[in-house]
Amino acid sequence: MTQDELKQAVARAAIGYVVDGEIIGVGTGSTANFFIDELATIKDRIKGTVASSEATAARLKGHGIPVFDLNDVESIAVYIDGADEIDASGAMIKGGGAALTREKIVASVSKSFVCIADGSKLVETLGKFALPVEVIPMARNAVFRQLAALGGQPKVRVKPGSDEPFVTDNGGHLIDVAGLSITDPVALENTINGMVGVIAVGLFAARGANVCLLGTAEGVKSLRWQG
């Protein structure tokens, strides 16, 4: 199976976690896009969605799926999103699609988090994928130096075909930190969150996944954690 076929398989399986009559949190990225397309086939069964990015909101609306502002929503039954890496504890690195802050916000208020990914995203130790950190622009260089002091190799993410910093939906800049071996994801998440000027770090460890649906050549495998 191709990587896209694996993503389609887990997106289809994730429909089984959609709660009828409820609001569903929807993530950002290529795997989440496959889920949105699947969700469109059962859109009449749900009340609506909360999107983790402007791009996701546009895709949902394009399918005629209602999108609510989080401030107008009391609860979210389940949040469904991909991951750049996930380990055996359910901790994840996210943010390759630049939506980490809104993803983290939506995940934090959802009753359950279902991660959907192809099998290559399951790793023993997080960190081979560069860790995204969203920062207030004026604090970019100050945070950059602190991230370098942790032993990583930080790099400012730039706009495609440009030397200008990439700007998120929140107006933030992104620093991608390569070369980390993250053996204690919760501790590192807390450390980076404590740096003045950091908006959010792409470690989802304090609030990790409850379920991970992994697309493999043998079919969709399910991992579960308490929470």
Short mmCIF file of C-alpha atoms in Angstrom, two decimals, residues 52-130:
data_model
loop_
_atom_site.label_atom_id
_atom_site.label_comp_id
_atom_site.label_asym_id
_atom_site.label_seq_id
_atom_site.Cartn_x
_atom_site.Cartn_y
_atom_site.Cartn_z
CA SER A 52 -7.47 23.55 14.21
CA SER A 53 -6.44 25.81 11.32
CA GLU A 54 -7.79 28.12 8.65
CA ALA A 55 -6.93 25.52 6.00
CA THR A 56 -8.92 22.83 7.82
CA ALA A 57 -11.87 25.18 8.29
CA ALA A 58 -11.88 25.92 4.56
CA ARG A 59 -11.82 22.23 3.64
CA LEU A 60 -14.63 21.42 6.10
CA LYS A 61 -16.78 24.28 4.80
CA GLY A 62 -16.07 23.17 1.24
CA HIS A 63 -17.78 19.89 2.11
CA GLY A 64 -20.72 21.70 3.69
CA ILE A 65 -19.69 20.69 7.23
CA PRO A 66 -20.53 23.32 9.89
CA VAL A 67 -17.50 24.88 11.61
CA PHE A 68 -17.88 26.50 15.04
CA ASP A 69 -15.62 28.94 16.85
CA LEU A 70 -14.26 27.21 19.94
CA ASN A 71 -15.50 30.08 22.11
CA ASP A 72 -19.06 29.16 21.13
CA VAL A 73 -18.66 25.48 22.03
CA GLU A 74 -19.09 23.95 25.50
CA SER A 75 -17.54 20.56 24.78
CA ILE A 76 -15.90 18.51 22.04
CA ALA A 77 -16.55 14.78 22.04
CA VAL A 78 -13.39 13.72 20.22
CA TYR A 79 -10.41 15.33 18.50
CA ILE A 80 -9.04 13.50 15.46
CA ASP A 81 -5.67 14.46 14.01
CA GLY A 82 -2.43 13.10 12.62
CA ALA A 83 1.07 13.18 14.09
CA ASP A 84 4.60 13.62 12.82
CA GLU A 85 5.84 11.11 15.40
CA ILE A 86 4.21 9.10 18.20
CA ASP A 87 5.85 6.87 20.80
CA ALA A 88 4.64 3.87 22.82
CA SER A 89 3.31 6.13 25.60
CA GLY A 90 1.05 8.11 23.27
CA ALA A 91 3.28 11.20 23.35
CA MET A 92 3.56 12.94 19.98
CA ILE A 93 5.47 15.50 17.98
CA LYS A 94 3.10 17.64 15.93
CA GLY A 95 3.40 20.89 14.03
CA GLY A 96 4.85 19.96 10.67
CA GLY A 97 1.77 21.62 9.21
CA ALA A 98 2.33 24.74 11.35
CA ALA A 99 -0.95 24.39 13.29
CA LEU A 100 0.47 23.11 16.59
CA THR A 101 -0.93 25.84 18.85
CA ARG A 102 -4.52 25.57 17.68
CA GLU A 103 -4.20 21.77 17.57
CA LYS A 104 -3.05 21.80 21.19
CA ILE A 105 -5.90 24.11 22.22
CA VAL A 106 -8.58 21.96 20.57
CA ALA A 107 -7.03 18.76 21.95
CA SER A 108 -6.95 20.22 25.47
CA VAL A 109 -10.73 20.67 25.61
CA SER A 110 -11.68 17.42 23.86
CA LYS A 111 -12.88 14.43 25.83
CA SER A 112 -10.79 12.05 23.72
CA PHE A 113 -7.86 12.35 21.31
CA VAL A 114 -7.62 9.90 18.41
CA CYS A 115 -4.35 10.03 16.50
CA ILE A 116 -4.39 8.75 12.93
CA ALA A 117 -1.09 8.00 11.20
CA ASP A 118 0.71 5.62 8.91
CA GLY A 119 2.88 3.05 10.67
CA SER A 120 6.13 4.89 9.94
CA LYS A 121 5.17 7.56 12.51
CA LEU A 122 5.50 5.13 15.46
CA VAL A 123 9.00 5.53 16.95
CA GLU A 124 10.88 4.31 20.01
CA THR A 125 12.17 7.77 20.91
CA LEU A 126 10.77 11.10 19.77
CA GLY A 127 13.05 13.63 18.11
CA LYS A 128 14.12 12.39 14.70
CA PHE A 129 11.42 14.69 13.32
CA ALA A 130 12.46 18.26 14.09
#
